Amino acid sequence: MHVSRRKLFAVVAAAGLATSGLAACGDGTQDNDAGGADDKIVLGFAQVGAESGWRTANTKSIQDSARAAGIELQFSDAQQKQENQIKAIRGYIQQKVDVIAFSPVVNTGWDPVLKEAKAAGIPVILTDRAVDSTDTSLYVTFIGSDFIVEGQRAADWLIKEYEGKTEPVNIVELQGSPGAAPAIDRKKGFGDAIAANPNFKIIASQTGEFTRAKGKEVMTAFLQSNPDIDVLYAHNDDMALGAIQAIEEAGKKPGTDIKIISIDGVKDAFQAMVDGKINVVVECNPLLGPQLMELVQKVVKGETVEKRILTEEGVFTQDQAAAALPSRQY
Ligand code: GYE
């Protein structure tokens, strides 16, 4: 079944290439794709790392859907380091892959390598995270969530939770990895939304690098220097889950003594809501693979795609968590 799909796809791709004027011959029977002898599209994907449950689900989605679409995937893991990601992208350029996709570790410093890809005629698709390049011709599209909106959604829950109350609310914030679009935007979306109410005070804010271990470590330090924490706002579930351990070790009850707001919506966070330890989770969907493969196919065929493709997502509270848990896919 796999093979016949590939063959079918190769014909479609070849026909698409012919009509877009890129193919040397257009009858669909001979190899005319730079990617390989069997006419398969080759996609080079430079992943951020394996820092979180979200990322693991994202990687699996990309690998599974590449396989299902008959796309040859070259995959690299940058271990949260920009230099590794740039190296991987340069490798894909040298290899002359058909399309490059990546989720940028940080949002700055991409112009040189993106220009190299453009000069080599290789289209680039941004997935999950944005870059700050002002020259938007350096990538064909950006598919992913609106992280500012996610931060606002986190704040909306908080504002509602404390409606009508006048006493100060001490908030600690665990930020994502420094310079990453979701860390910058989730901070801003949340901060701007609570700014109008002087009762809300962010008393400590530090990076937990989107990992459980760092989330726990930083929360331990927060607890030592701040005896009156009311709320934890974590930029992702893994840091919230690490922080829960720190809170329990400090003899406090997560979800009750300290309310917890988190972002992503991985299964473990849903379980923590069912257990009463996380109060609300703002969803961020990692299952970008199927849409990415569709985009790759369109781009190779020379079709125009939307410059910005937004992911749809919701917000889950404790009373919704138990019902939603069995059907969570990640
Ligand atoms: O929230 C976090 C991951 O870029 C949206 O990266 C992604 C974020 C996600 O490490 O868990």
Short mmCIF file of C-alpha atoms and ligand atoms in Angstrom, two decimals:
data_model
loop_
_atom_site.label_atom_id
_atom_site.label_comp_id
_atom_site.label_asym_id
_atom_site.label_seq_id
_atom_site.Cartn_x
_atom_site.Cartn_y
_atom_site.Cartn_z
CA MET A 1 0.00 0.00 0.00
CA HIS A 2 2.84 2.29 0.88
CA VAL A 3 4.51 1.74 -2.48
CA SER A 4 1.40 2.31 -4.58
CA ARG A 5 0.70 5.55 -2.71
CA ARG A 6 4.20 6.75 -3.42
CA LYS A 7 3.85 5.94 -7.09
CA LEU A 8 0.54 7.70 -7.33
CA PHE A 9 2.01 10.70 -5.58
CA ALA A 10 5.06 10.75 -7.84
CA VAL A 11 2.84 11.05 -10.89
CA VAL A 12 0.82 13.83 -9.32
CA ALA A 13 3.96 15.64 -8.24
CA ALA A 14 5.58 15.27 -11.63
CA ALA A 15 2.47 16.60 -13.34
CA GLY A 16 2.45 19.52 -10.93
CA LEU A 17 6.09 20.27 -11.59
CA ALA A 18 5.49 20.14 -15.31
CA THR A 19 2.68 22.67 -15.17
CA SER A 20 4.71 24.95 -12.93
CA GLY A 21 7.48 24.91 -15.50
CA LEU A 22 10.10 23.43 -13.21
CA ALA A 23 10.32 19.98 -14.72
CA ALA A 24 12.70 18.92 -17.41
CA CYS A 25 10.12 16.55 -18.85
CA GLY A 26 6.48 16.46 -18.02
CA ASP A 27 5.03 13.09 -18.93
CA GLY A 28 5.23 11.81 -15.38
CA THR A 29 7.12 8.67 -16.31
CA GLN A 30 10.69 9.78 -15.74
CA ASP A 31 12.55 11.22 -12.81
CA ASN A 32 12.42 14.94 -12.80
CA ASP A 33 12.58 15.72 -9.11
CA ALA A 34 15.92 16.86 -7.73
CA GLY A 35 15.08 15.04 -4.49
CA GLY A 36 15.84 11.49 -5.52
CA ALA A 37 15.65 8.66 -7.97
CA ASP A 38 12.13 7.61 -7.06
CA ASP A 39 10.48 11.00 -7.53
CA LYS A 40 9.78 11.36 -3.85
CA ILE A 41 9.69 14.83 -2.42
CA VAL A 42 12.52 15.32 0.06
CA LEU A 43 11.76 17.49 3.08
CA GLY A 44 14.50 18.67 5.42
CA PHE A 45 13.08 19.39 8.87
CA ALA A 46 15.17 21.11 11.56
CA GLN A 47 13.46 20.50 14.89
CA VAL A 48 14.05 22.53 18.08
CA GLY A 49 14.85 19.59 20.33
CA ALA A 50 13.05 17.15 22.59
CA GLU A 51 12.46 19.51 25.49
CA SER A 52 8.79 18.86 26.20
CA GLY A 53 5.79 16.57 25.77
CA TRP A 54 4.51 19.06 23.21
CA ARG A 55 7.71 18.70 21.19
CA THR A 56 7.62 14.90 21.31
CA ALA A 57 4.05 14.95 19.97
CA ASN A 58 5.04 17.47 17.30
CA THR A 59 7.97 15.34 16.13
CA LYS A 60 5.83 12.21 15.99
CA SER A 61 3.14 14.04 14.03
CA ILE A 62 5.71 15.23 11.48
CA GLN A 63 7.34 11.81 11.11
CA ASP A 64 4.03 9.93 10.85
CA SER A 65 2.49 12.29 8.35
CA ALA A 66 5.60 12.41 6.16
CA ARG A 67 5.45 8.61 5.98
CA ALA A 68 1.74 8.67 5.19
CA ALA A 69 2.22 11.27 2.44
CA GLY A 70 5.14 9.39 0.87
CA ILE A 71 7.50 12.27 1.57
CA GLU A 72 11.13 11.47 2.39
CA LEU A 73 11.93 13.19 5.65
CA GLN A 74 15.41 14.29 6.65
CA PHE A 75 15.07 15.08 10.34
CA SER A 76 17.46 16.80 12.74
CA ASP A 77 17.23 17.70 16.44
CA ALA A 78 18.98 20.96 17.41
CA GLN A 79 18.92 20.32 21.17
CA GLN A 80 17.55 23.82 21.71
CA LYS A 81 20.64 25.42 20.11
CA GLN A 82 20.34 27.85 17.21
CA GLU A 83 23.82 27.07 15.90
CA ASN A 84 22.87 23.39 15.50
CA GLN A 85 19.74 24.36 13.65
CA ILE A 86 21.62 26.64 11.27
CA LYS A 87 24.09 23.82 10.61
CA ALA A 88 21.24 21.43 9.84
CA ILE A 89 19.62 23.90 7.45
CA ARG A 90 22.93 24.48 5.65
CA GLY A 91 23.22 20.70 5.32
CA TYR A 92 19.77 20.54 3.72
CA ILE A 93 20.75 23.29 1.28
CA GLN A 94 23.87 21.37 0.29
CA GLN A 95 21.83 18.21 -0.13
CA LYS A 96 19.44 20.12 -2.40
CA VAL A 97 16.31 18.94 -0.62
CA ASP A 98 13.03 20.06 -2.22
CA VAL A 99 11.67 21.94 0.80
CA ILE A 100 13.09 22.99 4.16
CA ALA A 101 10.84 23.34 7.20
CA PHE A 102 11.90 24.32 10.69
CA SER A 103 10.69 25.51 14.04
CA PRO A 104 13.13 28.26 15.05
CA VAL A 105 14.73 27.88 18.48
CA VAL A 106 14.84 31.68 18.84
CA ASN A 107 13.20 34.32 16.68
CA THR A 108 16.28 36.39 15.74
CA GLY A 109 19.33 35.89 13.52
CA TRP A 110 17.85 33.88 10.66
CA ASP A 111 18.30 36.20 7.69
CA PRO A 112 21.71 34.93 6.49
CA VAL A 113 20.77 31.24 6.33
CA LEU A 114 17.30 32.01 4.94
CA LYS A 115 18.97 34.06 2.20
CA GLU A 116 21.21 31.10 1.40
CA ALA A 117 18.15 28.87 1.01
CA LYS A 118 16.46 31.46 -1.18
CA ALA A 119 19.55 31.79 -3.37
CA ALA A 120 19.58 28.00 -3.76
CA GLY A 121 15.91 28.12 -4.82
CA ILE A 122 14.74 25.99 -1.88
CA PRO A 123 11.44 27.10 -0.36
CA VAL A 124 11.31 27.38 3.44
CA ILE A 125 8.23 26.75 5.58
CA LEU A 126 8.21 27.97 9.17
CA THR A 127 6.34 25.71 11.54
CA ASP A 128 5.25 26.39 15.11
CA ARG A 129 7.50 29.41 15.81
CA ALA A 130 8.07 32.69 13.98
CA VAL A 131 11.24 34.54 12.98
CA ASP A 132 11.63 38.32 13.25
CA SER A 133 12.90 38.75 9.67
CA THR A 134 11.38 41.82 8.07
CA ASP A 135 11.90 40.32 4.62
CA THR A 136 8.95 37.94 4.51
CA SER A 137 9.98 36.69 1.05
CA LEU A 138 12.56 34.56 2.89
CA TYR A 139 9.86 31.99 3.73
CA VAL A 140 6.74 30.85 1.93
CA THR A 141 4.45 30.45 4.89
CA PHE A 142 4.26 30.18 8.66
CA ILE A 143 1.98 27.58 10.21
CA GLY A 144 1.39 27.60 13.96
CA SER A 145 -0.44 29.07 16.94
CA ASP A 146 -0.94 32.67 18.02
CA PHE A 147 1.07 32.71 21.25
CA ILE A 148 -0.07 36.21 22.25
CA VAL A 149 -3.64 34.98 22.21
CA GLU A 150 -2.60 32.00 24.33
CA GLY A 151 -1.13 34.38 26.93
CA GLN A 152 -4.33 36.44 26.87
CA ARG A 153 -6.42 33.30 27.37
CA ALA A 154 -4.32 32.41 30.40
CA ALA A 155 -4.93 35.91 31.80
CA ASP A 156 -8.67 35.76 31.03
CA TRP A 157 -9.02 32.76 33.32
CA LEU A 158 -7.13 34.55 36.10
CA ILE A 159 -9.15 37.75 35.78
CA LYS A 160 -12.40 35.75 36.01
CA GLU A 161 -11.13 33.65 38.91
CA TYR A 162 -10.39 36.75 41.00
CA GLU A 163 -13.39 38.82 39.86
CA GLY A 164 -14.72 41.06 42.63
CA LYS A 165 -11.76 40.40 44.94
CA THR A 166 -9.62 43.30 46.08
CA GLU A 167 -6.60 41.75 47.81
CA PRO A 168 -3.27 41.55 45.93
CA VAL A 169 -2.58 38.41 43.89
CA ASN A 170 1.09 37.37 43.85
CA ILE A 171 2.00 35.69 40.60
CA VAL A 172 5.20 33.86 39.68
CA GLU A 173 5.97 33.18 36.04
CA LEU A 174 8.00 30.37 34.49
CA GLN A 175 9.05 31.59 31.07
CA GLY A 176 9.88 29.42 28.08
CA SER A 177 13.37 29.31 26.62
CA PRO A 178 14.95 32.76 26.21
CA GLY A 179 14.32 34.40 22.85
CA ALA A 180 11.80 31.81 21.66
CA ALA A 181 8.66 33.26 20.08
CA PRO A 182 6.30 31.38 22.45
CA ALA A 183 8.21 32.66 25.50
CA ILE A 184 8.17 36.26 24.28
CA ASP A 185 4.55 36.25 23.16
CA ARG A 186 3.06 34.27 26.04
CA LYS A 187 4.71 36.72 28.43
CA LYS A 188 3.42 39.71 26.53
CA GLY A 189 -0.13 38.42 25.96
CA PHE A 190 -0.51 37.62 29.66
CA GLY A 191 1.28 40.71 30.97
CA ASP A 192 -0.69 43.16 28.83
CA ALA A 193 -4.00 41.55 29.74
CA ILE A 194 -3.46 41.77 33.51
CA ALA A 195 -1.85 45.23 33.42
CA ALA A 196 -5.13 47.08 33.90
CA ASN A 197 -5.64 45.49 37.32
CA PRO A 198 -3.02 46.68 39.88
CA ASN A 199 -3.93 43.80 42.23
CA PHE A 200 -2.16 41.38 39.93
CA LYS A 201 1.55 41.46 40.66
CA ILE A 202 4.17 39.36 38.91
CA ILE A 203 6.59 39.04 41.83
CA ALA A 204 9.10 36.75 40.08
CA SER A 205 9.64 35.74 36.47
CA GLN A 206 12.41 33.52 35.14
CA THR A 207 13.07 31.02 32.40
CA GLY A 208 12.44 27.34 33.03
CA GLU A 209 13.58 26.54 29.49
CA PHE A 210 10.34 24.67 28.72
CA THR A 211 11.60 21.60 30.65
CA ARG A 212 10.36 19.75 33.74
CA ALA A 213 13.77 19.71 35.43
CA LYS A 214 14.33 23.45 35.07
CA GLY A 215 10.71 24.19 35.96
CA LYS A 216 11.17 22.33 39.22
CA GLU A 217 14.52 23.96 39.97
CA VAL A 218 13.31 27.51 39.37
CA MET A 219 10.04 26.96 41.25
CA THR A 220 12.03 25.67 44.24
CA ALA A 221 14.00 28.92 44.24
CA PHE A 222 10.80 30.99 43.85
CA LEU A 223 9.27 29.24 46.87
CA GLN A 224 12.36 29.85 48.98
CA SER A 225 12.41 33.58 48.35
CA ASN A 226 8.65 34.25 48.20
CA PRO A 227 6.51 32.88 51.02
CA ASP A 228 3.23 34.23 49.60
CA ILE A 229 2.80 32.90 46.09
CA ASP A 230 -0.86 32.75 45.02
CA VAL A 231 -0.55 31.83 41.35
CA LEU A 232 1.94 30.16 39.03
CA TYR A 233 1.76 31.01 35.34
CA ALA A 234 3.87 28.50 33.39
CA HIS A 235 4.52 28.99 29.67
CA ASN A 236 4.21 25.22 29.15
CA ASP A 237 2.94 22.07 30.84
CA ASP A 238 6.33 20.49 31.44
CA MET A 239 7.49 23.40 33.56
CA ALA A 240 4.16 23.36 35.43
CA LEU A 241 4.56 19.62 36.08
CA GLY A 242 8.10 20.15 37.37
CA ALA A 243 6.88 23.03 39.54
CA ILE A 244 4.15 20.82 41.04
CA GLN A 245 6.87 18.59 42.46
CA ALA A 246 8.65 21.62 43.93
CA ILE A 247 5.41 22.88 45.50
CA GLU A 248 4.64 19.48 47.02
CA GLU A 249 8.18 19.15 48.35
CA ALA A 250 7.72 22.56 50.00
CA GLY A 251 4.67 21.15 51.80
CA LYS A 252 2.08 23.10 49.80
CA LYS A 253 -0.87 21.95 47.73
CA PRO A 254 -0.61 22.71 44.00
CA GLY A 255 -3.93 23.85 42.55
CA THR A 256 -5.19 24.96 45.98
CA ASP A 257 -2.49 26.83 47.93
CA ILE A 258 -0.97 27.92 44.64
CA LYS A 259 -3.21 28.06 41.58
CA ILE A 260 -1.57 26.90 38.39
CA ILE A 261 -2.17 28.14 34.86
CA SER A 262 -0.36 26.34 32.07
CA ILE A 263 -0.15 26.14 28.28
CA ASP A 264 0.02 23.19 25.80
CA GLY A 265 -2.52 20.57 26.91
CA VAL A 266 -0.47 17.38 27.00
CA LYS A 267 -2.06 14.32 28.63
CA ASP A 268 -0.01 14.58 31.82
CA ALA A 269 -1.33 18.10 32.35
CA PHE A 270 -4.89 16.87 31.85
CA GLN A 271 -4.23 14.18 34.46
CA ALA A 272 -2.87 16.88 36.79
CA MET A 273 -6.11 18.84 36.29
CA VAL A 274 -8.16 15.72 37.07
CA ASP A 275 -6.03 15.37 40.24
CA GLY A 276 -6.77 19.01 41.12
CA LYS A 277 -3.14 20.13 40.76
CA ILE A 278 -3.39 22.34 37.66
CA ASN A 279 -6.35 24.72 37.45
CA VAL A 280 -6.48 25.57 33.78
CA VAL A 281 -4.66 24.68 30.58
CA VAL A 282 -4.63 26.80 27.46
CA GLU A 283 -4.34 24.46 24.50
CA CYS A 284 -1.54 24.68 21.94
CA ASN A 285 -1.81 22.08 19.20
CA PRO A 286 1.41 20.24 18.25
CA LEU A 287 -0.17 18.03 15.58
CA LEU A 288 1.03 20.14 12.67
CA GLY A 289 2.30 17.24 10.54
CA PRO A 290 -0.67 16.61 8.21
CA GLN A 291 -1.07 20.29 7.35
CA LEU A 292 2.67 20.68 6.87
CA MET A 293 2.83 17.78 4.39
CA GLU A 294 -0.08 19.25 2.42
CA LEU A 295 1.76 22.55 2.27
CA VAL A 296 4.98 20.86 1.16
CA GLN A 297 3.15 19.16 -1.69
CA LYS A 298 1.49 22.40 -2.75
CA VAL A 299 4.73 24.36 -2.63
CA VAL A 300 6.53 21.73 -4.75
CA LYS A 301 3.70 21.92 -7.30
CA GLY A 302 4.17 25.67 -7.45
CA GLU A 303 0.76 26.43 -5.95
CA THR A 304 0.29 29.57 -3.90
CA VAL A 305 -0.26 29.06 -0.18
CA GLU A 306 -1.46 31.42 2.54
CA LYS A 307 1.35 33.38 4.19
CA ARG A 308 0.05 32.67 7.71
CA ILE A 309 -1.84 29.56 8.76
CA LEU A 310 -3.26 29.61 12.28
CA THR A 311 -3.95 26.57 14.42
CA GLU A 312 -7.30 26.30 16.20
CA GLU A 313 -7.21 25.63 19.92
CA GLY A 314 -9.22 25.97 23.13
CA VAL A 315 -9.01 26.34 26.91
CA PHE A 316 -9.69 23.53 29.43
CA THR A 317 -10.62 23.86 33.09
CA GLN A 318 -10.60 21.15 35.77
CA ASP A 319 -14.28 20.31 35.34
CA GLN A 320 -13.75 19.67 31.62
CA ALA A 321 -10.50 17.75 32.04
CA ALA A 322 -11.86 14.32 33.01
CA ALA A 323 -14.21 14.18 30.03
CA ALA A 324 -11.51 15.36 27.61
CA LEU A 325 -8.63 13.19 28.91
CA PRO A 326 -9.51 9.88 27.15
CA SER A 327 -9.64 11.54 23.76
CA ARG A 328 -6.44 13.58 24.08
CA GLN A 329 -4.10 12.56 21.28
CA TYR A 330 -0.90 13.85 22.87
O1 GYE B 1 4.62 25.22 24.07
C1 GYE B 1 6.63 24.04 24.45
C2 GYE B 1 7.69 23.63 23.52
O2 GYE B 1 6.96 26.17 20.41
C3 GYE B 1 4.69 25.98 20.97
O3 GYE B 1 7.75 24.69 22.58
C4 GYE B 1 6.05 25.43 21.12
C5 GYE B 1 6.51 25.33 22.55
C6 GYE B 1 5.62 24.52 23.47
O4 GYE B 1 8.83 23.26 24.06
O5 GYE B 1 6.18 22.99 25.26
#
